[in-house]
């Protein structure tokens, strides 16, 4: 691993820390503020409302992520015109699909009794539909952000793109809290959130054009042939947002139908605390993802193998460390964080933390598969695993309560561990012996003293 790659990884990790810190601020500030001004029942209602538009993430069918991988590999080979063709083709396809999905979503909101279907009793049908409309608009515009950030990734400036998006997300979150503090309900809050996210997307458009001169928003380089080329991996990528939606929103909906909105509030807040460790895993994944695309694009399999090993090693070590800390401090923090409205629930939190450990290894390893657009079977397995788990969660919650619902989440993680690791080792031409040895053996470059010396050298330059 050469000097430039190591420096990019360190800077990328630092900016991803900032990004995850922004996400943590949003999560940890939002709960006590909403609990204080709205109370537990309305907070549970908001959790359910924000879960539904998450399924609209399927509207870009993975073109943003797949295009980002393709652009990065093309730019690694100095094929700028081909990268622009990918960008423009995907820009217009995502825009058209946003319009079509948005129109269908509006029709559904107009004709369907959403509050009744979602088992919501503390909000009117009218306010439910408008809140869902604005939340859906915000998410649809967010699909373009994925492609815009991929532009920075393609020129190895992903750290700057991450920092920019984090700052804008914090600003949008701050705008969302204003109507809550002023006494307004979910409908007005969702409207402000939607308008703020539209503004964020427009600002990112301007920044990308300013920072990457070869990017343009016309259609002269768009190509139907390019769309057809990326269609299959893009359709496969749809399994990831679907699986994530099933894993997060689907499990919450299962608890809602089995036990009600009050139980969702307890389940969602405890899960948020447990997923603190997952934020660290995402840090590692987001840092190494562009470098895996670049290394694979240039055919450097030795670097691909090294990046995969170190990513899994670091993610597993840090996630285990965070799990221990959260297991000790989490229950007390959970009770105080929710202003005493949610019990400490150490047993529930402990079960959710076990899920985190199983998730950390396969999720980090899967970055290799996804970063080079070889994820078709992986996405299918993930969708199947999470879909089965949602069904199990519902029946477990209904018969045995929240603890069983939390324990049932282990099912999908165990299935993914059994599938992902062998796949990644085949792609990287690695062996089980070499991989497992790398998990427990830290090279000199990753030891604290070496990292400190390297950080000092970067700072001086």
CSV table of C-alpha atoms in Angstrom, one decimal:
chain,number,residue,atom,x,y,z
A,1,UNK,CA,0.0,0.0,0.0
A,2,UNK,CA,1.8,3.1,-1.2
A,3,UNK,CA,2.1,6.5,0.6
A,4,UNK,CA,-0.6,8.3,-1.4
A,5,UNK,CA,-3.2,5.6,-0.7
A,6,UNK,CA,-2.4,5.6,3.0
A,7,UNK,CA,-2.7,9.4,3.2
A,8,UNK,CA,-6.0,9.3,1.3
A,9,UNK,CA,-7.3,6.6,3.7
A,10,UNK,CA,-6.4,8.6,6.8
A,11,UNK,CA,-7.9,11.9,5.5
A,12,UNK,CA,-11.0,9.9,4.2
A,13,UNK,CA,-11.4,8.3,7.6
A,14,UNK,CA,-11.1,11.7,9.4
A,15,UNK,CA,-13.8,13.3,7.2
A,16,UNK,CA,-16.0,10.2,7.6
A,17,UNK,CA,-15.7,10.6,11.3
A,18,UNK,CA,-17.0,14.2,10.9
A,19,UNK,CA,-19.8,12.8,8.7
A,20,UNK,CA,-20.8,10.2,11.2
A,21,UNK,CA,-20.5,12.7,14.0
A,22,UNK,CA,-23.0,14.8,12.1
A,23,UNK,CA,-25.3,11.8,11.9
A,24,UNK,CA,-24.9,11.0,15.5
A,25,UNK,CA,-25.7,14.6,16.5
A,26,UNK,CA,-28.9,14.4,14.4
A,27,UNK,CA,-29.9,11.1,16.0
A,28,UNK,CA,-29.1,12.0,19.6
A,29,UNK,CA,-30.5,15.6,19.5
A,30,UNK,CA,-33.6,14.6,17.7
A,31,UNK,CA,-34.9,12.1,20.2
A,32,UNK,CA,-34.9,14.3,23.4
A,33,UNK,CA,-36.2,17.4,21.5
A,34,UNK,CA,-39.1,15.5,19.9
A,35,UNK,CA,-39.8,13.7,23.2
A,36,UNK,CA,-39.9,17.0,25.1
A,37,UNK,CA,-42.1,18.9,22.7
A,38,UNK,CA,-44.3,16.1,21.3
A,39,UNK,CA,-44.3,13.4,23.9
A,40,UNK,CA,-43.7,9.6,23.5
A,41,UNK,CA,-46.9,8.8,21.4
A,42,UNK,CA,-46.3,11.5,18.8
A,43,UNK,CA,-42.6,10.6,18.7
A,44,UNK,CA,-43.6,7.0,17.9
A,45,UNK,CA,-45.9,8.3,15.2
A,46,UNK,CA,-43.1,10.4,13.7
A,47,UNK,CA,-40.8,7.3,13.6
A,48,UNK,CA,-43.5,5.4,11.6
A,49,UNK,CA,-44.1,8.4,9.3
A,50,UNK,CA,-40.4,8.7,8.5
A,51,UNK,CA,-40.1,5.0,7.9
A,52,UNK,CA,-42.7,4.8,5.0
A,53,UNK,CA,-40.9,7.1,2.5
A,54,UNK,CA,-37.8,5.1,3.0
A,55,UNK,CA,-39.2,2.7,0.5
A,56,UNK,CA,-38.9,5.4,-2.2
A,57,UNK,CA,-35.2,4.9,-2.0
A,58,UNK,CA,-35.8,2.1,-4.5
A,59,UNK,CA,-36.8,4.7,-7.1
A,60,UNK,CA,-33.3,5.2,-8.5
A,61,UNK,CA,-32.9,1.3,-8.7
A,62,UNK,CA,-29.2,1.7,-7.6
A,63,UNK,CA,-28.1,3.7,-10.6
A,64,UNK,CA,-26.5,6.3,-8.4
A,65,UNK,CA,-24.3,3.8,-6.6
A,66,UNK,CA,-23.5,1.7,-9.6
A,67,UNK,CA,-22.7,4.8,-11.6
A,68,UNK,CA,-20.4,6.0,-8.9
A,69,UNK,CA,-18.4,2.8,-8.9
A,70,UNK,CA,-18.2,2.8,-12.7
A,71,UNK,CA,-17.1,6.5,-12.8
A,72,UNK,CA,-14.4,5.8,-10.2
A,73,UNK,CA,-13.0,2.9,-12.1
A,74,UNK,CA,-13.0,4.8,-15.4
A,75,UNK,CA,-11.3,7.8,-13.9
A,76,UNK,CA,-8.6,5.5,-12.4
A,77,UNK,CA,-7.9,4.6,-16.0
A,78,UNK,CA,-8.0,8.2,-17.1
A,79,UNK,CA,-11.2,7.7,-19.2
A,80,UNK,CA,-12.8,11.1,-18.5
A,81,UNK,CA,-15.2,11.2,-21.4
A,82,UNK,CA,-16.6,7.8,-20.5
A,83,UNK,CA,-17.1,8.9,-16.9
A,84,UNK,CA,-19.0,12.0,-18.1
A,85,UNK,CA,-21.2,9.7,-20.3
A,86,UNK,CA,-22.1,7.6,-17.3
A,87,UNK,CA,-22.8,10.7,-15.2
A,88,UNK,CA,-25.2,12.4,-17.7
A,89,UNK,CA,-27.0,9.1,-18.5
A,90,UNK,CA,-27.7,8.4,-14.9
A,91,UNK,CA,-28.6,12.0,-14.1
A,92,UNK,CA,-31.5,12.0,-16.5
A,93,UNK,CA,-32.6,8.5,-15.8
A,94,UNK,CA,-32.8,9.3,-12.0
A,95,UNK,CA,-34.6,12.6,-12.7
A,96,UNK,CA,-37.2,10.9,-14.8
A,97,UNK,CA,-37.7,8.1,-12.3
A,98,UNK,CA,-38.0,10.6,-9.5
A,99,UNK,CA,-40.9,12.3,-11.4
A,100,UNK,CA,-42.7,9.0,-12.1
A,101,UNK,CA,-42.3,7.6,-8.6
A,102,UNK,CA,-43.3,10.9,-7.1
A,103,UNK,CA,-46.4,11.1,-9.2
A,104,UNK,CA,-47.5,7.6,-8.2
A,105,UNK,CA,-46.7,8.3,-4.5
A,106,UNK,CA,-49.0,11.4,-4.6
A,107,UNK,CA,-51.8,9.4,-6.2
A,108,UNK,CA,-51.5,6.8,-3.4
A,109,UNK,CA,-51.5,9.5,-0.7
A,110,UNK,CA,-54.6,11.1,-2.2
A,111,UNK,CA,-56.7,7.9,-2.4
A,112,UNK,CA,-55.5,5.8,0.5
A,113,UNK,CA,-56.4,6.3,4.2
A,114,UNK,CA,-52.8,6.3,5.3
A,115,UNK,CA,-53.4,7.0,9.0
A,116,UNK,CA,-55.7,4.0,9.2
A,117,UNK,CA,-53.4,1.8,7.2
A,118,UNK,CA,-50.4,2.7,9.4
A,119,UNK,CA,-52.4,2.2,12.7
A,120,UNK,CA,-51.9,5.9,13.7
A,121,UNK,CA,-54.4,7.4,16.1
A,122,UNK,CA,-52.7,10.6,17.2
A,123,UNK,CA,-52.7,12.4,13.8
A,124,UNK,CA,-55.4,13.1,11.2
A,125,UNK,CA,-55.7,11.6,7.8
A,126,UNK,CA,-55.1,15.0,6.2
A,127,UNK,CA,-51.9,15.7,8.2
A,128,UNK,CA,-50.6,12.2,7.7
A,129,UNK,CA,-50.9,12.5,3.9
A,130,UNK,CA,-49.2,15.9,3.8
A,131,UNK,CA,-46.4,14.8,6.2
A,132,UNK,CA,-45.7,11.7,4.0
A,133,UNK,CA,-45.7,13.9,0.9
A,134,UNK,CA,-43.0,16.2,2.1
A,135,UNK,CA,-40.9,13.4,3.6
A,136,UNK,CA,-41.2,11.6,0.2
A,137,UNK,CA,-40.1,14.7,-1.7
A,138,UNK,CA,-37.1,15.1,0.5
A,139,UNK,CA,-36.0,11.5,0.0
A,140,UNK,CA,-36.6,11.6,-3.8
A,141,UNK,CA,-34.3,14.6,-4.2
A,142,UNK,CA,-31.8,12.8,-2.0
A,143,UNK,CA,-31.4,10.3,-4.8
A,144,UNK,CA,-29.6,12.9,-6.9
A,145,UNK,CA,-27.2,13.6,-4.0
A,146,UNK,CA,-25.8,10.0,-4.3
A,147,UNK,CA,-24.7,10.7,-7.8
A,148,UNK,CA,-23.4,14.1,-7.0
A,149,UNK,CA,-21.2,12.7,-4.2
A,150,UNK,CA,-20.0,10.0,-6.5
A,151,UNK,CA,-18.6,12.7,-8.7
A,152,UNK,CA,-16.1,13.6,-5.9
A,153,UNK,CA,-15.4,9.9,-5.3
A,154,UNK,CA,-14.5,9.5,-9.0
A,155,UNK,CA,-11.6,12.1,-8.7
A,156,UNK,CA,-10.4,10.8,-5.3
A,157,UNK,CA,-11.8,13.8,-3.5
A,158,UNK,CA,-14.5,11.7,-1.6
A,159,UNK,CA,-13.3,13.2,1.7
A,160,UNK,CA,-14.3,16.7,0.6
A,161,UNK,CA,-17.7,15.5,-0.8
A,162,UNK,CA,-18.4,13.8,2.5
A,163,UNK,CA,-17.5,16.9,4.5
A,164,UNK,CA,-19.7,19.1,2.3
A,165,UNK,CA,-22.7,16.8,2.6
A,166,UNK,CA,-22.3,16.5,6.3
A,167,UNK,CA,-22.4,20.2,6.8
A,168,UNK,CA,-25.4,20.6,4.6
A,169,UNK,CA,-27.3,17.8,6.4
A,170,UNK,CA,-26.7,19.5,9.7
A,171,UNK,CA,-28.1,22.7,8.4
A,172,UNK,CA,-31.2,20.9,7.1
A,173,UNK,CA,-31.7,19.2,10.5
A,174,UNK,CA,-31.4,22.5,12.3
A,175,UNK,CA,-34.2,23.9,10.0
A,176,UNK,CA,-36.3,20.8,10.8
A,177,UNK,CA,-36.2,21.5,14.6
A,178,UNK,CA,-37.4,25.1,14.3
A,179,UNK,CA,-41.1,24.2,13.7
A,180,UNK,CA,-40.9,21.5,16.5
A,181,UNK,CA,-39.7,24.1,19.0
A,182,UNK,CA,-42.3,26.6,17.9
A,183,UNK,CA,-45.1,24.1,18.7
A,184,UNK,CA,-46.0,22.8,15.2
A,185,UNK,CA,-46.7,19.1,14.5
A,186,UNK,CA,-45.4,16.5,12.1
A,187,UNK,CA,-47.0,18.1,9.0
A,188,UNK,CA,-45.2,21.4,9.2
A,189,UNK,CA,-42.0,19.8,10.4
A,190,UNK,CA,-42.0,17.5,7.4
A,191,UNK,CA,-42.6,20.4,5.1
A,192,UNK,CA,-39.6,22.3,6.4
A,193,UNK,CA,-37.5,19.2,6.2
A,194,UNK,CA,-38.5,18.6,2.6
A,195,UNK,CA,-37.8,22.2,1.5
A,196,UNK,CA,-34.4,22.1,3.3
A,197,UNK,CA,-33.4,19.0,1.5
A,198,UNK,CA,-34.4,20.3,-1.9
A,199,UNK,CA,-32.1,23.3,-1.1
A,200,UNK,CA,-29.3,21.0,-0.1
A,201,UNK,CA,-29.5,19.2,-3.4
A,202,UNK,CA,-29.4,22.4,-5.4
A,203,UNK,CA,-26.3,23.6,-3.4
A,204,UNK,CA,-24.5,20.3,-4.2
A,205,UNK,CA,-25.3,20.8,-7.9
A,206,UNK,CA,-23.5,24.1,-7.8
A,207,UNK,CA,-20.6,22.9,-5.8
A,208,UNK,CA,-20.0,19.9,-8.1
A,209,UNK,CA,-20.0,22.1,-11.2
A,210,UNK,CA,-17.6,24.5,-9.6
A,211,UNK,CA,-15.1,21.8,-8.3
A,212,UNK,CA,-15.2,19.4,-11.2
A,213,UNK,CA,-15.2,21.4,-14.5
A,214,UNK,CA,-15.6,18.4,-16.8
A,215,UNK,CA,-19.0,17.6,-15.2
A,216,UNK,CA,-22.0,19.1,-17.0
A,217,UNK,CA,-25.7,18.7,-16.6
A,218,UNK,CA,-26.7,18.6,-20.3
A,219,UNK,CA,-27.7,15.6,-22.3
A,220,UNK,CA,-25.2,15.7,-25.2
A,221,UNK,CA,-23.1,12.8,-23.6
A,222,UNK,CA,-26.1,10.8,-22.3
A,223,UNK,CA,-26.3,7.4,-23.9
A,224,UNK,CA,-29.0,4.7,-24.0
A,225,UNK,CA,-26.4,2.1,-24.5
A,226,UNK,CA,-24.7,3.2,-21.3
A,227,UNK,CA,-28.0,2.8,-19.4
A,228,UNK,CA,-28.4,-0.7,-20.8
A,229,UNK,CA,-24.9,-1.6,-19.8
A,230,UNK,CA,-25.5,-0.6,-16.2
A,231,UNK,CA,-29.1,-1.8,-15.9
A,232,UNK,CA,-28.4,-5.3,-14.6
A,233,UNK,CA,-26.1,-4.4,-11.8
A,234,UNK,CA,-28.3,-1.4,-11.0
A,235,UNK,CA,-31.4,-3.6,-10.8
A,236,UNK,CA,-29.5,-5.9,-8.5
A,237,UNK,CA,-28.4,-2.9,-6.3
A,238,UNK,CA,-32.1,-2.4,-5.6
A,239,UNK,CA,-31.8,-5.2,-3.1
A,240,UNK,CA,-29.6,-3.1,-0.8
A,241,UNK,CA,-32.1,-0.2,-0.1
A,242,UNK,CA,-34.9,-2.8,0.0
A,243,UNK,CA,-32.9,-4.9,2.5
A,244,UNK,CA,-32.0,-1.9,4.6
A,245,UNK,CA,-35.6,-0.7,4.6
A,246,UNK,CA,-36.8,-4.2,5.7
A,247,UNK,CA,-34.1,-4.3,8.3
A,248,UNK,CA,-34.8,-0.9,9.8
A,249,UNK,CA,-38.2,0.3,8.9
A,250,UNK,CA,-39.6,-3.2,8.3
A,251,UNK,CA,-38.7,-4.3,11.8
A,252,UNK,CA,-40.2,-1.2,13.3
A,253,UNK,CA,-43.4,-1.7,11.4
A,254,UNK,CA,-43.5,-5.4,12.5
A,255,UNK,CA,-43.2,-4.2,16.2
A,256,UNK,CA,-45.8,-1.5,15.5
A,257,UNK,CA,-48.4,-4.0,14.2
A,258,UNK,CA,-47.6,-6.5,16.9
A,259,UNK,CA,-47.3,-4.2,20.0
A,260,UNK,CA,-48.3,-0.6,18.9
A,261,UNK,CA,-46.6,2.8,18.6
A,262,UNK,CA,-45.5,3.0,22.2
A,263,UNK,CA,-43.4,-0.2,21.8
A,264,UNK,CA,-41.9,1.3,18.6
A,265,UNK,CA,-40.6,4.2,20.6
A,266,UNK,CA,-38.8,1.9,23.1
A,267,UNK,CA,-37.5,-0.4,20.3
A,268,UNK,CA,-36.4,2.4,18.0
A,269,UNK,CA,-34.5,4.4,20.7
A,270,UNK,CA,-32.8,1.3,22.1
A,271,UNK,CA,-31.8,0.2,18.6
A,272,UNK,CA,-30.4,3.7,17.9
A,273,UNK,CA,-28.1,3.4,20.9
A,274,UNK,CA,-27.0,-0.1,19.9
A,275,UNK,CA,-26.2,1.1,16.3
A,276,UNK,CA,-23.6,3.5,17.6
A,277,UNK,CA,-21.1,0.8,16.8
A,278,UNK,CA,-22.4,0.4,13.3
A,279,UNK,CA,-21.6,4.1,12.7
A,280,UNK,CA,-17.9,3.1,13.2
A,281,UNK,CA,-18.3,0.2,10.8
A,282,UNK,CA,-19.8,2.6,8.2
A,283,UNK,CA,-16.8,4.9,8.7
A,284,UNK,CA,-14.4,2.1,7.7
A,285,UNK,CA,-16.6,1.1,4.7
A,286,UNK,CA,-17.1,4.5,3.3
A,287,UNK,CA,-13.3,5.2,3.6
A,288,UNK,CA,-12.1,2.1,1.8
A,289,UNK,CA,-14.9,1.9,-0.8
A,290,UNK,CA,-13.4,4.4,-3.3
A,291,UNK,CA,-10.0,2.9,-2.9
A,292,UNK,CA,-11.3,-0.6,-3.6
A,293,UNK,CA,-12.9,0.8,-6.8
A,294,UNK,CA,-9.6,2.5,-7.8
A,295,UNK,CA,-7.4,-0.5,-7.1
A,296,UNK,CA,-9.7,-2.9,-8.9
A,297,UNK,CA,-10.0,-0.5,-11.8
A,298,UNK,CA,-6.2,-0.5,-12.3
A,299,UNK,CA,-5.9,-4.2,-11.8
A,300,UNK,CA,-3.9,-4.0,-8.5
A,301,UNK,CA,-5.2,-7.2,-6.8
A,302,UNK,CA,-2.5,-7.1,-4.1
A,303,UNK,CA,-3.8,-3.7,-3.0
A,304,UNK,CA,-7.4,-5.0,-3.3
A,305,UNK,CA,-6.6,-7.9,-1.0
A,306,UNK,CA,-4.7,-5.7,1.5
A,307,UNK,CA,-7.5,-3.1,1.7
A,308,UNK,CA,-10.1,-5.8,2.2
A,309,UNK,CA,-8.2,-7.5,5.0
A,310,UNK,CA,-7.4,-4.2,6.9
A,311,UNK,CA,-10.9,-2.9,6.5
A,312,UNK,CA,-12.4,-6.0,8.1
A,313,UNK,CA,-9.8,-6.0,10.8
A,314,UNK,CA,-10.3,-2.4,11.8
A,315,UNK,CA,-14.1,-2.6,11.6
A,316,UNK,CA,-14.2,-5.7,13.8
A,317,UNK,CA,-11.8,-4.4,16.4
A,318,UNK,CA,-13.5,-1.0,16.7
A,319,UNK,CA,-17.0,-2.3,16.7
A,320,UNK,CA,-16.2,-4.8,19.5
A,321,UNK,CA,-14.6,-2.0,21.5
A,322,UNK,CA,-17.7,0.3,21.1
A,323,UNK,CA,-20.1,-2.6,21.9
A,324,UNK,CA,-18.3,-3.1,25.3
A,325,UNK,CA,-18.6,0.6,26.1
A,326,UNK,CA,-22.2,0.8,25.0
A,327,UNK,CA,-23.1,-2.3,27.0
A,328,UNK,CA,-21.8,-0.6,30.2
A,329,UNK,CA,-23.0,2.9,29.7
A,330,UNK,CA,-25.9,2.5,27.2
A,331,UNK,CA,-28.8,1.6,29.5
A,332,UNK,CA,-28.3,4.6,31.8
A,333,UNK,CA,-27.8,6.9,28.8
A,334,UNK,CA,-30.9,5.5,27.1
A,335,UNK,CA,-33.1,6.4,30.1
A,336,UNK,CA,-31.7,9.9,30.5
A,337,UNK,CA,-31.5,10.6,26.8
A,338,UNK,CA,-35.3,10.0,26.5
A,339,UNK,CA,-35.9,12.2,29.5
A,340,UNK,CA,-36.9,9.2,31.6
A,341,UNK,CA,-39.8,8.2,29.2
A,342,UNK,CA,-38.0,5.0,28.0
A,343,UNK,CA,-36.7,2.4,30.6
A,344,UNK,CA,-33.0,1.6,30.7
A,345,UNK,CA,-33.7,-1.9,29.2
A,346,UNK,CA,-30.2,-3.5,29.6
A,347,UNK,CA,-31.4,-6.9,28.3
A,348,UNK,CA,-33.0,-5.4,25.2
A,349,UNK,CA,-29.9,-3.3,24.5
A,350,UNK,CA,-27.6,-6.3,25.1
A,351,UNK,CA,-29.5,-8.4,22.5
A,352,UNK,CA,-29.3,-5.6,19.9
A,353,UNK,CA,-25.5,-5.2,20.6
A,354,UNK,CA,-25.0,-8.9,19.8
A,355,UNK,CA,-26.7,-8.2,16.4
A,356,UNK,CA,-24.1,-5.5,15.8
A,357,UNK,CA,-21.1,-7.8,16.3
A,358,UNK,CA,-22.5,-10.3,13.7
A,359,UNK,CA,-23.2,-7.4,11.3
A,360,UNK,CA,-19.8,-5.7,11.5
A,361,UNK,CA,-17.8,-8.4,9.7
A,362,UNK,CA,-20.0,-9.3,6.8
A,363,UNK,CA,-21.0,-5.7,6.1
A,364,UNK,CA,-17.4,-4.5,5.9
A,365,UNK,CA,-16.4,-7.4,3.7
A,366,UNK,CA,-19.3,-6.8,1.4
A,367,UNK,CA,-17.8,-3.4,0.5
A,368,UNK,CA,-15.4,-5.2,-1.9
A,369,UNK,CA,-18.3,-6.9,-3.7
A,370,UNK,CA,-20.3,-3.7,-4.0
A,371,UNK,CA,-17.5,-1.4,-4.9
A,372,UNK,CA,-16.7,-3.2,-8.2
A,373,UNK,CA,-20.4,-3.8,-9.2
A,374,UNK,CA,-20.3,-7.6,-8.6
A,375,UNK,CA,-23.1,-7.6,-6.1
A,376,UNK,CA,-26.0,-9.2,-7.9
A,377,UNK,CA,-26.3,-12.4,-5.9
A,378,UNK,CA,-25.3,-10.6,-2.7
A,379,UNK,CA,-28.2,-8.2,-3.0
A,380,UNK,CA,-30.6,-11.1,-3.6
A,381,UNK,CA,-29.4,-13.0,-0.5
A,382,UNK,CA,-29.6,-9.8,1.6
A,383,UNK,CA,-33.2,-9.1,0.5
A,384,UNK,CA,-34.2,-12.7,1.3
A,385,UNK,CA,-32.5,-12.7,4.7
A,386,UNK,CA,-34.0,-9.4,5.8
A,387,UNK,CA,-37.4,-10.3,4.4
A,388,UNK,CA,-37.6,-13.5,6.4
A,389,UNK,CA,-36.3,-11.7,9.5
A,390,UNK,CA,-39.2,-9.1,9.4
A,391,UNK,CA,-41.7,-11.9,9.4
A,392,UNK,CA,-40.0,-13.7,12.3
A,393,UNK,CA,-39.7,-10.4,14.1
A,394,UNK,CA,-43.5,-9.8,13.9
A,395,UNK,CA,-44.4,-13.2,15.3
A,396,UNK,CA,-41.7,-13.1,17.9
A,397,UNK,CA,-42.9,-9.7,19.1
A,398,UNK,CA,-46.5,-10.7,19.1
A,399,UNK,CA,-45.9,-13.8,21.1
A,400,UNK,CA,-43.0,-13.0,23.4
A,401,UNK,CA,-42.5,-9.2,23.3
A,402,UNK,CA,-39.7,-6.8,22.5
A,403,UNK,CA,-36.8,-9.0,23.7
A,404,UNK,CA,-37.7,-11.7,21.2
A,405,UNK,CA,-38.2,-9.1,18.5
A,406,UNK,CA,-34.6,-7.9,19.2
A,407,UNK,CA,-33.2,-11.4,19.2
A,408,UNK,CA,-34.9,-12.3,16.0
A,409,UNK,CA,-32.7,-9.7,14.2
A,410,UNK,CA,-29.7,-12.1,14.5
A,411,UNK,CA,-31.2,-14.3,11.8
A,412,UNK,CA,-30.3,-12.1,8.8
A,413,UNK,CA,-26.9,-11.3,10.2
A,414,UNK,CA,-25.9,-15.0,10.5
A,415,UNK,CA,-27.1,-15.7,7.0
A,416,UNK,CA,-25.1,-12.8,5.6
A,417,UNK,CA,-21.9,-13.8,7.4
A,418,UNK,CA,-22.1,-17.3,5.9
A,419,UNK,CA,-22.5,-16.0,2.4
A,420,UNK,CA,-20.4,-12.8,2.2
A,421,UNK,CA,-17.0,-13.8,3.5
A,422,UNK,CA,-16.4,-16.7,1.1
A,423,UNK,CA,-17.5,-14.5,-1.8
A,424,UNK,CA,-15.1,-11.6,-0.9
A,425,UNK,CA,-12.2,-14.0,-0.5
A,426,UNK,CA,-12.7,-15.4,-4.0
A,427,UNK,CA,-12.8,-12.0,-5.5
A,428,UNK,CA,-9.6,-10.8,-3.8
A,429,UNK,CA,-7.8,-14.1,-4.5
A,430,UNK,CA,-7.4,-14.5,-0.8
A,431,UNK,CA,-7.2,-17.6,1.5
A,432,UNK,CA,-9.0,-18.3,4.8
A,433,UNK,CA,-5.7,-18.7,6.5
A,434,UNK,CA,-4.3,-15.5,5.3
A,435,UNK,CA,-7.5,-13.6,6.0
A,436,UNK,CA,-7.9,-14.9,9.5
A,437,UNK,CA,-4.3,-14.2,10.3
A,438,UNK,CA,-4.7,-10.6,9.1
A,439,UNK,CA,-7.7,-10.2,11.5
A,440,UNK,CA,-5.5,-10.7,14.5
A,441,UNK,CA,-2.1,-9.5,13.3
A,442,UNK,CA,-1.6,-5.7,13.1
A,443,UNK,CA,1.3,-4.6,10.9
A,444,UNK,CA,3.7,-1.9,12.0
A,445,UNK,CA,1.9,0.8,9.9
A,446,UNK,CA,-1.3,0.3,11.9
A,447,UNK,CA,0.2,0.5,15.4
A,448,UNK,CA,-0.5,3.7,17.4
A,449,UNK,CA,3.1,5.0,17.3
A,450,UNK,CA,3.3,4.6,13.5
A,451,UNK,CA,-0.1,6.2,13.0
A,452,UNK,CA,1.0,9.1,15.1
A,453,UNK,CA,4.2,9.6,13.2
A,454,UNK,CA,2.3,9.5,9.9
A,455,UNK,CA,-0.3,12.0,11.1
A,456,UNK,CA,2.5,14.4,12.1
A,457,UNK,CA,4.1,14.0,8.7
A,458,UNK,CA,0.8,14.8,6.9
A,459,UNK,CA,0.2,17.8,9.1
A,460,UNK,CA,3.6,19.3,8.4
A,461,UNK,CA,3.1,18.9,4.6
